[in-house]
Amino acid sequence: MARVFRFGDGISTDAIMPGRYNLTTDPAALAKACFIENRPDFHETVRPGDVIVAGNNFGCGSSREHAPLSIKASGVSAVVARSFARIFYRNAVNLGLPVIRCADLYDAVQDGDEVVVDTEHGTIVAGGRTFQGEAPSAVARRISEAGSLVELIKNHGWAAIEEVV
Amino acid sequence: MGTLVEEILSRRVGRPVHAGDTVIAEVDAVMAHDVTGPLAIDAFRSLEMPIWNAARTIFSFDHVFPSNSVAASELHRRIREFAAEYGIRNLFAEGICHLVMVERGFVRPGGVVVGADSHSTTYGALGCFATGMGSTDIGVTMATGRSWFRVPETLRIEVTGDLARGVQAKDLALHVIRQLGAEGANYLAVEWGGPTVTAMGLSERLTLSNLSVDFGAKCGLCEVDAKTWDYLHLPDGGDLRPSQASYSGVLRVDVSELEPQVSAPPAIENVRPLSELAGIRLDEVFIGSCANGRIEDMAIVAGMLEGRQVNPATRTIIIPGTRTAYVQALERGYIDTFVRAGAVVMAAGCGPCLGRQHGTLGPGERALSTSMRNYPGRMGSPDAEIYLANPAVAAASALAGVIADPREEN
Ligand code: SF4
């Protein structure tokens, strides 16, 4: 069972990965600094498979990909938010970090609740209820299927995206 | 025919495209800086592909330049080694990437540019479709010269009225953000138009396009006119305007009565009229950034600090955004004015904007900055407060040591 780490509205990439901690590209080092000021115990308490649930505009601000990378390297299996900032969402998809837009889950869960997330179908089960997230775009689905944008372009080139648009 | 973004992307892909279509478009240039560059290089290397075009690949050393740590020096070394390996000569350490991209001629009206930094929207002021991306997307473009885009719907912001003295493009942008919220233009193109924008100089238009991303926009475009070509020192290539455009929304703003605006912590959308916040004590004033670090901004500040002293209890940091702006400021005597006024002038670059170098805020400190980000922790301690305003407000506040109204200065 995955546990929920619940965050509020407008969580910026500065909150996820402050500018003073991202002078590295090493995923393990970035994981240690994930939410280091916003929620200093995050790195110690998060376990592989846990889920971040957040309010509006998750990942706003700087385009730094260190932010979704640090979340992924922390072992988080999915981020479910009411809405995402555009660049963060695309970065997460590119890295293969599952991101699900879901309007209703946020108000239905508390920190520490247990949830089951089906990232393929975008469904979340929490407290006996099932929540359906928004379907990703065709391009996002194609990237997710390949594992990451790098894998997709490396193995299939732009043709892989041309096929689905 | 269509909105500006539809016009630009249609020309680029050679067929009419409309909001909602997804296109794969060639870019004119791809940029990364000293913090996002190394991750882009990692992505590029994992692709195991040759580089698309070394002459159109740009790295800027600006976020932490000169380096202040071993870790940053290491990032710089990795970029220089990569550039040497692939014959990339566009390594610039002469100021903030977005201003350098414009000065160095990588941005053209009607063009397409992507950058590994959210404020790449700045180039939209020149009628260029430009957007910020993460390092993976940028690494892919470095290898292929292309990127994919969903053609966005457009929010037209139609601006009328004359800006009063002491009120600038920054205040218009903050005023719009107050109305629309930080997500108000998420996934949209913003088109800034109307008589007020037409009357603005390019420096002010660049501020509008810069702040477009701060309410979510994918790009922030201005129409192309004679002033655009003149700013770029290019022969007049004609106007570029939307025609028979269909907008997802039109926001009409009359700026005649607008007073200076200040964004209060903890987020940019928390905008208030200056009069409500005047008098708040400040520990630091920062004047610079890609929003307001141009020579035009320096001129406003120099005009106000000339022969005066900044408040000694408030550290005032002034950074011309590029080396060119710095040299102009030197020649015109602005640097002399700043230093004699008691301000600290630092090397062209991002400076305190992202709290990674000098000017870092301690817990409980308050700063007023001409940048555009005031999330907790942005400029240092998460327990510091950041207020955002235009350069005239910043200069008046530096003199007073509290948030102050430039219209009360003589
Ligand atoms: S000045 Fe600030 S907002 Fe602009 S590129 Fe530098 S860090 Fe980013």
Coordinates of C-alpha atoms and ligand atoms in Angstrom, one line a residue:
Chain A
M1 CA 0.0 0.0 0.0
A2 CA 1.2 3.4 -0.9
R3 CA 0.9 6.2 1.6
V4 CA -0.1 9.8 0.8
F5 CA 2.2 12.7 1.3
R6 CA -0.2 15.6 1.0
F7 CA 0.8 19.1 -0.1
G8 CA -1.2 22.3 -0.6
D9 CA -1.8 24.7 -3.5
G10 CA 0.9 26.4 -5.5
I11 CA 3.9 24.2 -4.5
S12 CA 6.7 25.7 -6.5
T13 CA 9.8 24.0 -7.9
D14 CA 11.6 26.3 -5.4
A15 CA 9.8 24.4 -2.6
I16 CA 10.4 21.0 -4.2
M17 CA 14.1 21.7 -5.0
P18 CA 15.5 25.0 -3.7
G19 CA 18.0 26.7 -5.9
R20 CA 20.7 26.3 -3.4
Y21 CA 20.5 22.4 -3.6
N22 CA 20.4 21.6 -7.3
L23 CA 24.0 22.1 -8.3
T24 CA 24.2 18.5 -9.1
T25 CA 22.6 16.1 -11.6
D26 CA 23.0 13.0 -9.4
P27 CA 19.5 11.6 -8.7
A28 CA 20.5 10.2 -5.3
A29 CA 21.9 13.6 -4.2
L30 CA 18.8 15.3 -5.5
A31 CA 16.5 12.9 -3.7
K32 CA 18.1 13.9 -0.4
A33 CA 17.3 17.5 -1.1
C34 CA 13.7 16.9 -2.2
F35 CA 11.4 19.2 -0.2
I36 CA 14.4 19.9 2.1
E37 CA 13.0 23.2 3.4
N38 CA 9.3 22.8 2.8
R39 CA 9.1 19.4 4.5
P40 CA 12.5 18.5 6.0
D41 CA 11.5 15.0 7.0
F42 CA 10.3 14.0 3.6
H43 CA 13.5 12.4 2.5
E44 CA 13.7 10.3 5.7
T45 CA 10.1 9.2 5.7
V46 CA 9.2 8.6 2.1
R47 CA 9.2 5.0 1.0
P48 CA 9.3 3.5 -2.5
G49 CA 5.8 3.5 -4.0
D50 CA 4.4 6.4 -1.9
V51 CA 2.2 9.0 -3.6
I52 CA 2.2 12.8 -3.5
V53 CA -1.2 14.3 -3.5
A54 CA -1.4 18.1 -4.0
G55 CA -3.8 21.0 -4.7
N56 CA -3.6 23.5 -7.6
N57 CA -0.6 24.4 -9.8
F58 CA 1.8 21.8 -8.4
G59 CA 5.3 22.5 -9.7
C60 CA 4.9 26.1 -10.6
G61 CA 7.8 28.5 -11.3
S62 CA 11.3 27.5 -12.5
S63 CA 11.6 25.0 -15.3
R64 CA 14.3 23.1 -13.3
E65 CA 13.9 19.4 -14.1
H66 CA 15.8 18.7 -10.9
A67 CA 12.4 19.0 -9.2
P68 CA 10.6 16.1 -10.8
L69 CA 13.8 14.1 -11.0
S70 CA 14.3 14.4 -7.2
I71 CA 10.7 13.2 -6.7
K72 CA 11.2 10.3 -9.0
A73 CA 14.5 9.4 -7.3
S74 CA 12.8 9.5 -3.9
G75 CA 10.8 6.5 -5.0
V76 CA 7.5 8.3 -5.3
S77 CA 5.3 6.2 -7.7
A78 CA 2.9 9.0 -8.8
V79 CA 1.9 12.6 -8.2
V80 CA -1.8 13.3 -8.2
A81 CA -2.8 17.0 -8.2
R82 CA -5.8 19.1 -8.9
S83 CA -3.7 20.9 -11.5
F84 CA -0.1 21.0 -12.5
A85 CA 2.1 23.9 -13.8
R86 CA 2.6 23.2 -17.5
I87 CA 6.4 22.8 -17.6
F88 CA 6.5 20.6 -14.5
Y89 CA 3.9 18.3 -16.0
R90 CA 5.8 17.9 -19.3
N91 CA 9.1 17.4 -17.5
A92 CA 7.5 14.6 -15.3
V93 CA 6.1 12.9 -18.4
N94 CA 9.5 13.1 -20.1
L95 CA 11.2 11.5 -17.2
G96 CA 8.6 8.8 -16.7
L97 CA 7.3 10.1 -13.4
P98 CA 3.5 9.4 -13.5
V99 CA 1.5 12.5 -13.0
I100 CA -2.3 12.4 -12.8
R101 CA -4.7 15.4 -12.8
C102 CA -7.6 14.6 -10.6
A103 CA -10.0 17.2 -9.2
D104 CA -11.6 15.2 -6.4
L105 CA -8.9 13.2 -4.6
Y106 CA -7.3 16.1 -2.9
D107 CA -10.2 16.8 -0.6
A108 CA -10.8 13.2 0.1
V109 CA -7.4 12.2 1.6
Q110 CA -5.3 13.1 4.5
D111 CA -1.5 12.9 5.0
G112 CA -0.6 9.3 5.7
D113 CA -3.8 7.7 4.2
E114 CA -3.3 4.6 2.1
V115 CA -4.1 4.7 -1.6
V116 CA -3.8 2.4 -4.6
V117 CA -2.9 4.2 -7.8
D118 CA -3.3 2.6 -11.2
T119 CA -1.0 4.8 -13.3
E120 CA -1.9 3.2 -16.5
H121 CA -5.6 4.0 -16.2
G122 CA -5.2 7.0 -14.0
T123 CA -7.5 5.6 -11.3
I124 CA -7.0 6.0 -7.6
V125 CA -8.6 4.0 -4.8
A126 CA -8.7 5.7 -1.4
G127 CA -11.0 5.1 1.6
G128 CA -13.1 2.6 -0.4
R129 CA -13.8 5.1 -3.1
T130 CA -12.5 5.2 -6.7
F131 CA -11.4 8.4 -8.3
Q132 CA -10.8 8.8 -12.0
G133 CA -8.0 11.1 -13.1
E134 CA -8.0 12.9 -16.4
A135 CA -6.7 11.0 -19.4
P136 CA -3.3 12.2 -20.6
S137 CA -2.8 13.5 -24.2
A138 CA -1.9 11.0 -26.9
V139 CA 1.7 12.3 -27.0
A140 CA 2.0 12.0 -23.2
R141 CA 0.7 8.4 -23.4
R142 CA 3.2 7.6 -26.1
I143 CA 6.1 8.9 -24.1
S144 CA 4.9 7.1 -21.0
E145 CA 4.6 3.8 -22.9
A146 CA 8.2 4.2 -24.0
G147 CA 9.4 4.9 -20.5
S148 CA 10.8 8.4 -21.2
L149 CA 11.1 11.0 -24.0
V150 CA 14.8 10.0 -24.4
E151 CA 13.9 6.3 -24.9
L152 CA 11.1 7.2 -27.3
I153 CA 13.3 9.5 -29.5
K154 CA 16.3 7.3 -29.3
N155 CA 14.5 4.2 -30.5
H156 CA 11.8 5.6 -32.8
G157 CA 12.7 9.2 -33.6
W158 CA 10.0 11.9 -34.1
A159 CA 8.0 9.4 -36.2
A160 CA 6.8 8.0 -32.9
I161 CA 5.1 11.3 -32.1
E162 CA 4.0 12.1 -35.7
E163 CA 2.0 8.9 -35.6
V164 CA -0.2 10.0 -32.7
V165 CA -0.8 13.7 -33.5
Chain B
M1 CA -4.3 34.0 -40.6
G2 CA -5.1 33.6 -37.0
T3 CA -3.6 34.5 -33.7
L4 CA 0.1 35.5 -33.5
V5 CA 1.0 32.0 -32.3
E6 CA -1.0 30.4 -35.1
E7 CA 0.6 32.7 -37.7
I8 CA 4.1 31.9 -36.5
L9 CA 3.7 28.2 -36.2
S10 CA 1.8 27.9 -39.5
R11 CA 4.6 29.6 -41.3
R12 CA 7.1 27.4 -39.6
V13 CA 5.5 24.1 -40.5
G14 CA 4.3 25.2 -43.9
R15 CA 0.6 24.6 -43.5
P16 CA -2.2 26.3 -41.6
V17 CA -2.4 25.2 -38.0
H18 CA -4.9 26.1 -35.4
A19 CA -5.2 26.0 -31.6
G20 CA -5.5 22.4 -30.5
D21 CA -3.3 20.9 -33.3
T22 CA 0.0 19.3 -32.3
V23 CA 3.0 20.2 -34.4
I24 CA 6.6 19.1 -34.6
A25 CA 8.5 22.3 -35.5
E26 CA 12.1 23.2 -36.2
V27 CA 13.7 25.7 -33.9
D28 CA 16.1 28.6 -34.8
A29 CA 18.0 28.2 -31.6
V30 CA 18.2 26.1 -28.4
M31 CA 19.5 27.5 -25.1
A32 CA 20.5 26.1 -21.7
H33 CA 22.3 27.8 -18.8
D34 CA 24.7 26.7 -16.2
V35 CA 22.2 25.0 -13.9
T36 CA 19.9 23.4 -16.5
G37 CA 22.6 22.8 -19.0
P38 CA 24.3 19.7 -17.4
L39 CA 21.0 17.8 -17.2
A40 CA 20.3 18.7 -20.8
I41 CA 23.8 17.4 -21.7
D42 CA 23.0 14.1 -19.8
A43 CA 19.8 13.7 -21.8
F44 CA 21.6 14.5 -25.1
R45 CA 24.3 12.0 -24.4
S46 CA 21.8 9.2 -23.6
L47 CA 20.3 9.8 -27.0
E48 CA 23.6 8.8 -28.6
M49 CA 22.9 11.1 -31.6
P50 CA 25.0 13.7 -33.3
I51 CA 24.4 17.3 -32.5
W52 CA 21.9 19.1 -34.6
N53 CA 23.7 22.5 -35.1
A54 CA 26.5 23.7 -32.9
A55 CA 26.1 27.3 -34.2
R56 CA 22.5 27.4 -32.9
T57 CA 23.2 25.8 -29.6
I58 CA 23.8 28.3 -26.8
F59 CA 25.0 27.9 -23.2
S60 CA 24.9 30.8 -20.8
F61 CA 26.8 31.0 -17.6
D62 CA 24.7 33.4 -15.5
H63 CA 22.8 31.7 -12.7
V64 CA 25.9 31.1 -10.7
F65 CA 28.7 33.0 -12.4
P66 CA 31.4 33.5 -11.4
S67 CA 31.1 30.2 -9.5
N68 CA 30.9 30.5 -5.8
S69 CA 31.3 26.8 -5.0
V70 CA 33.1 23.7 -6.0
A71 CA 29.8 22.1 -7.2
A72 CA 29.0 25.1 -9.5
S73 CA 32.5 25.0 -10.9
E74 CA 32.0 21.4 -11.6
L75 CA 28.8 22.1 -13.6
H76 CA 30.6 24.8 -15.5
R77 CA 33.5 22.5 -16.3
R78 CA 31.0 19.9 -17.7
I79 CA 29.5 22.4 -20.0
R80 CA 32.8 23.7 -21.3
E81 CA 34.0 20.1 -21.9
F82 CA 30.8 19.2 -23.7
A83 CA 31.0 22.4 -25.9
A84 CA 34.7 21.6 -26.8
E85 CA 33.7 18.1 -27.7
Y86 CA 30.9 19.2 -30.0
G87 CA 32.4 22.4 -31.4
I88 CA 29.9 24.7 -29.7
R89 CA 31.3 28.2 -29.5
N90 CA 28.3 30.0 -28.1
L91 CA 29.4 29.9 -24.5
F92 CA 28.4 33.3 -23.0
A93 CA 29.3 34.5 -19.6
E94 CA 28.1 38.0 -20.1
G95 CA 24.8 38.3 -18.3
I96 CA 21.3 36.8 -18.0
C97 CA 20.7 34.2 -20.7
H98 CA 17.4 35.8 -22.0
L99 CA 18.9 39.2 -22.5
V100 CA 22.0 37.8 -24.0
M101 CA 19.9 35.7 -26.5
V102 CA 18.3 38.9 -27.7
E103 CA 21.5 41.0 -27.8
R104 CA 23.4 38.2 -29.6
G105 CA 20.9 38.0 -32.4
F106 CA 19.5 34.5 -31.8
V107 CA 15.9 35.8 -31.6
R108 CA 14.1 36.9 -34.7
P109 CA 10.5 38.0 -35.4
G110 CA 8.5 35.1 -36.6
G111 CA 11.1 32.6 -35.3
V112 CA 10.9 29.7 -32.9
V113 CA 13.3 29.4 -29.9
V114 CA 13.3 27.0 -27.0
G115 CA 15.3 27.4 -23.8
A116 CA 15.9 25.4 -20.6
D117 CA 14.5 28.2 -18.5
S118 CA 11.0 29.2 -17.9
H119 CA 11.5 32.9 -18.8
S120 CA 12.4 32.0 -22.4
T121 CA 8.9 33.5 -23.0
T122 CA 10.8 36.8 -22.9
Y123 CA 11.6 36.6 -26.6
G124 CA 7.9 36.8 -27.4
A125 CA 8.2 40.5 -27.2
L126 CA 10.0 40.3 -30.6
G127 CA 7.2 38.3 -32.2
C128 CA 9.2 35.0 -31.7
F129 CA 7.4 31.9 -30.5
A130 CA 9.6 31.0 -27.5
T131 CA 8.9 28.8 -24.5
G132 CA 10.8 27.4 -21.6
M133 CA 11.2 23.7 -21.2
G134 CA 12.9 21.2 -19.0
S135 CA 16.4 19.8 -19.7
T136 CA 15.2 16.5 -21.3
D137 CA 13.2 18.4 -24.0
I138 CA 16.2 20.7 -24.5
G139 CA 18.6 17.8 -24.8
V140 CA 16.3 16.2 -27.5
T141 CA 16.2 19.5 -29.4
M142 CA 20.0 19.8 -29.2
A143 CA 20.1 16.4 -31.0
T144 CA 17.2 16.9 -33.5
G145 CA 16.7 20.7 -33.9
R146 CA 13.0 20.1 -33.3
S147 CA 10.4 20.0 -30.6
W148 CA 6.7 19.2 -30.3
F149 CA 4.1 21.8 -29.4
R150 CA 0.4 21.7 -28.9
V151 CA -0.7 25.0 -30.6
P152 CA -2.1 26.9 -27.7
E153 CA -5.4 28.8 -27.6
T154 CA -4.7 32.5 -27.1
L155 CA -5.7 35.0 -24.5
R156 CA -5.6 38.5 -25.9
I157 CA -4.8 41.3 -23.5
E158 CA -5.9 44.5 -25.0
V159 CA -4.4 47.5 -23.2
T160 CA -5.5 51.1 -23.5
G161 CA -4.6 54.3 -21.7
D162 CA -1.4 56.1 -20.8
L163 CA 0.7 54.9 -18.0
A164 CA 1.2 57.5 -15.3
R165 CA 4.6 58.6 -14.1
G166 CA 6.3 55.9 -12.0
V167 CA 4.0 53.2 -13.5
Q168 CA 5.5 50.7 -15.9
A169 CA 5.0 47.5 -17.8
K170 CA 5.8 45.6 -14.7
D171 CA 2.8 47.1 -13.0
L172 CA 0.5 46.2 -15.9
A173 CA 1.8 42.6 -15.8
L174 CA 1.2 42.4 -12.0
H175 CA -2.2 44.0 -12.4
V176 CA -3.1 41.3 -14.9
I177 CA -1.8 38.6 -12.7
R178 CA -3.8 39.9 -9.8
Q179 CA -7.0 39.6 -11.9
L180 CA -6.2 36.2 -13.5
G181 CA -4.2 34.4 -10.7
A182 CA -1.0 32.5 -11.1
E183 CA -2.7 29.8 -13.3
G184 CA -4.8 32.3 -15.3
A185 CA -3.1 31.6 -18.6
N186 CA -2.0 28.0 -18.0
Y187 CA -1.4 26.3 -21.4
L188 CA -2.4 29.5 -23.2
A189 CA -0.5 31.9 -25.5
V190 CA -0.8 35.4 -24.2
E191 CA -1.0 38.2 -26.8
W192 CA -0.2 41.6 -25.5
G193 CA -1.7 44.3 -27.7
G194 CA -3.6 47.6 -28.0
P195 CA -2.5 51.2 -28.2
T196 CA -0.6 51.1 -24.8
V197 CA 1.6 48.2 -25.9
T198 CA 2.1 49.7 -29.4
A199 CA 3.4 52.9 -27.7
M200 CA 5.8 51.0 -25.4
G201 CA 9.5 50.6 -26.1
L202 CA 10.9 47.1 -26.6
S203 CA 12.4 47.1 -23.1
E204 CA 8.9 47.3 -21.6
R205 CA 7.4 44.8 -24.0
L206 CA 10.2 42.4 -23.0
T207 CA 9.0 42.8 -19.4
L208 CA 5.4 41.9 -20.4
S209 CA 6.5 38.8 -22.3
N210 CA 8.9 37.8 -19.5
L211 CA 6.2 37.8 -16.8
S212 CA 3.7 36.0 -19.0
V213 CA 5.0 32.6 -17.8
D214 CA 4.4 33.8 -14.2
F215 CA 0.7 33.4 -14.8
G216 CA 1.2 30.1 -16.6
A217 CA 1.4 31.1 -20.3
K218 CA 3.3 29.0 -22.8
C219 CA 4.4 32.1 -24.6
G220 CA 3.8 35.9 -24.3
L221 CA 3.7 37.5 -27.7
C222 CA 3.7 41.1 -28.9
E223 CA 3.0 42.3 -32.4
V224 CA 6.0 43.1 -34.6
D225 CA 6.4 46.7 -35.9
A226 CA 9.1 49.0 -37.0
K227 CA 10.3 49.4 -33.4
T228 CA 10.9 45.7 -33.2
W229 CA 13.3 45.6 -36.1
D230 CA 14.9 48.8 -35.0
Y231 CA 15.6 47.3 -31.5
L232 CA 17.3 44.4 -33.2
H233 CA 19.3 46.6 -35.5
L234 CA 17.8 44.9 -38.5
P235 CA 16.3 46.4 -41.7
D236 CA 12.5 46.6 -41.4
G237 CA 11.1 43.2 -42.3
G238 CA 7.5 44.3 -42.0
D239 CA 4.8 44.0 -39.4
L240 CA 3.5 40.8 -38.0
R241 CA 0.0 40.9 -36.5
P242 CA -2.9 38.6 -35.8
S243 CA -5.5 38.6 -38.5
Q244 CA -9.1 37.4 -38.2
A245 CA -8.0 35.7 -35.0
S246 CA -10.3 33.7 -32.8
Y247 CA -9.4 34.1 -29.1
S248 CA -10.3 31.9 -26.2
G249 CA -10.6 35.1 -24.2
V250 CA -10.0 38.8 -24.4
L251 CA -9.0 40.8 -21.3
R252 CA -9.4 44.6 -21.7
V253 CA -7.3 46.7 -19.4
D254 CA -7.3 50.5 -19.1
V255 CA -4.1 51.6 -17.4
S256 CA -5.0 55.3 -17.1
E257 CA -5.7 55.1 -13.3
L258 CA -3.2 52.3 -12.6
E259 CA -0.9 53.0 -9.6
P260 CA 2.4 51.1 -9.0
Q261 CA 1.7 47.5 -8.0
V262 CA 3.5 45.3 -5.5
S263 CA 3.4 41.6 -5.2
A264 CA 3.5 40.5 -1.6
P265 CA 4.7 37.1 -0.3
P266 CA 4.1 34.2 -0.6
A267 CA 3.3 34.2 -4.3
I268 CA 3.2 36.5 -7.3
E269 CA -0.6 36.6 -7.5
N270 CA -0.8 38.3 -4.2
V271 CA -0.7 41.7 -5.8
R272 CA -1.6 44.9 -4.0
P273 CA -1.6 48.6 -4.9
L274 CA 1.7 50.2 -3.6
S275 CA -0.3 52.5 -1.3
E276 CA -1.4 49.5 0.8
L277 CA 2.1 48.3 1.4
A278 CA 4.1 51.5 1.7
G279 CA 6.2 51.8 4.9
I280 CA 7.2 48.2 5.3
R281 CA 10.8 48.0 6.5
L282 CA 13.3 46.4 4.1
D283 CA 16.6 44.6 4.7
E284 CA 17.4 44.4 1.0
V285 CA 16.6 45.9 -2.3
F286 CA 17.6 44.1 -5.5
I287 CA 17.4 45.8 -8.8
G288 CA 18.1 43.7 -11.8
S289 CA 16.9 40.3 -13.3
C290 CA 15.6 39.3 -16.7
A291 CA 12.4 41.2 -16.0
N292 CA 14.0 44.6 -15.2
G293 CA 17.8 44.4 -15.7
R294 CA 18.0 46.4 -19.0
I295 CA 19.7 49.7 -19.5
E296 CA 16.3 51.4 -19.6
D297 CA 15.7 50.1 -16.1
M298 CA 19.1 51.3 -15.0
A299 CA 18.4 54.7 -16.4
I300 CA 15.2 55.0 -14.2
V301 CA 17.1 54.0 -11.1
A302 CA 20.1 56.3 -11.8
G303 CA 17.8 59.2 -12.3
M304 CA 16.4 58.6 -8.8
L305 CA 19.6 57.8 -7.0
E306 CA 21.7 60.7 -8.5
G307 CA 23.3 62.6 -5.7
R308 CA 21.4 60.8 -3.0
Q309 CA 22.2 58.1 -0.5
V310 CA 20.4 54.8 -0.1
N311 CA 19.2 54.0 3.4
P312 CA 22.2 52.4 5.2
A313 CA 20.0 49.9 7.1
T314 CA 19.0 48.4 3.7
R315 CA 21.5 46.7 1.5
T316 CA 20.9 47.7 -2.1
I317 CA 22.2 45.5 -4.8
I318 CA 22.1 46.6 -8.5
I319 CA 22.9 44.4 -11.4
P320 CA 22.9 45.5 -15.0
G321 CA 21.5 42.3 -16.7
T322 CA 24.3 42.1 -19.4
R323 CA 27.8 43.2 -20.0
T324 CA 26.4 45.5 -22.7
A325 CA 24.0 47.1 -20.3
Y326 CA 26.9 47.4 -17.7
V327 CA 29.2 49.1 -20.2
Q328 CA 26.4 51.5 -21.2
A329 CA 25.7 52.2 -17.6
L330 CA 29.4 52.9 -17.1
E331 CA 29.6 55.3 -20.0
R332 CA 26.5 57.2 -18.9
G333 CA 27.8 57.5 -15.4
Y334 CA 25.1 55.4 -13.8
I335 CA 27.5 53.0 -12.1
D336 CA 29.3 56.0 -10.6
T337 CA 25.9 57.2 -9.3
F338 CA 25.0 53.8 -7.9
V339 CA 28.3 53.3 -6.1
R340 CA 28.4 56.8 -4.7
A341 CA 24.8 56.3 -3.5
G342 CA 25.9 53.4 -1.4
A343 CA 24.6 50.6 -3.6
V344 CA 26.6 47.4 -4.3
V345 CA 27.0 46.9 -8.1
M346 CA 27.7 43.3 -9.1
A347 CA 28.7 41.4 -12.2
A348 CA 26.0 40.9 -14.9
G349 CA 23.9 37.8 -14.2
C350 CA 21.0 36.5 -12.2
G351 CA 22.4 37.6 -8.8
P352 CA 20.1 37.3 -5.8
C353 CA 17.0 36.5 -7.9
L354 CA 17.3 32.8 -7.2
G355 CA 19.2 32.9 -3.8
R356 CA 22.1 30.9 -5.0
Q357 CA 24.7 33.6 -4.9
H358 CA 25.4 36.9 -3.0
G359 CA 22.5 38.8 -1.4
T360 CA 21.0 35.6 0.1
L361 CA 18.2 36.5 2.6
G362 CA 18.3 35.3 6.2
P363 CA 15.3 34.1 8.3
G364 CA 12.9 36.9 9.0
E365 CA 14.5 39.3 6.5
R366 CA 12.4 41.3 4.0
A367 CA 13.5 42.2 0.5
L368 CA 12.0 44.2 -2.4
S369 CA 13.1 42.9 -5.8
T370 CA 12.5 43.9 -9.4
S371 CA 12.5 40.2 -10.3
M372 CA 9.3 38.2 -10.5
R373 CA 9.5 35.2 -8.1
N374 CA 8.6 35.5 -4.5
Y375 CA 8.0 31.9 -3.5
P376 CA 9.2 31.1 0.0
G377 CA 12.9 30.2 -0.2
R378 CA 13.4 31.7 -3.6
M379 CA 16.0 34.2 -2.5
G380 CA 17.3 32.4 0.6
S381 CA 15.7 31.4 3.8
P382 CA 12.1 30.1 3.4
D383 CA 11.3 32.4 6.4
A384 CA 12.3 35.5 4.5
E385 CA 9.7 37.7 2.7
I386 CA 10.1 38.9 -0.9
Y387 CA 8.1 41.8 -2.4
L388 CA 8.2 42.4 -6.1
A389 CA 7.9 45.8 -7.8
N390 CA 9.1 48.0 -10.7
P391 CA 12.6 49.6 -10.7
A392 CA 11.2 53.1 -9.7
V393 CA 9.5 51.7 -6.6
A394 CA 12.7 49.7 -5.9
A395 CA 14.9 52.9 -6.1
A396 CA 12.5 54.9 -4.0
S397 CA 12.4 52.1 -1.4
A398 CA 16.2 51.8 -1.4
L399 CA 16.4 55.5 -0.5
A400 CA 13.7 55.3 2.2
G401 CA 14.6 51.9 3.6
V402 CA 10.9 51.0 3.5
I403 CA 8.5 50.3 0.6
A404 CA 8.1 53.7 -0.8
D405 CA 6.3 55.5 -3.7
P406 CA 8.5 56.9 -6.4
R407 CA 5.8 59.5 -7.3
E408 CA 6.6 61.2 -4.0
E409 CA 10.2 61.6 -5.0
N410 CA 11.2 64.8 -6.9
Ligands
SF4_1 S1 17.1 36.6 -13.5 FE1 16.0 35.2 -12.2 S2 14.2 34.6 -13.3 FE2 15.6 35.5 -14.8 S3 16.8 33.8 -15.6 FE3 17.9 34.5 -13.9 S4 17.2 33.3 -12.1 FE4 15.7 33.1 -13.8

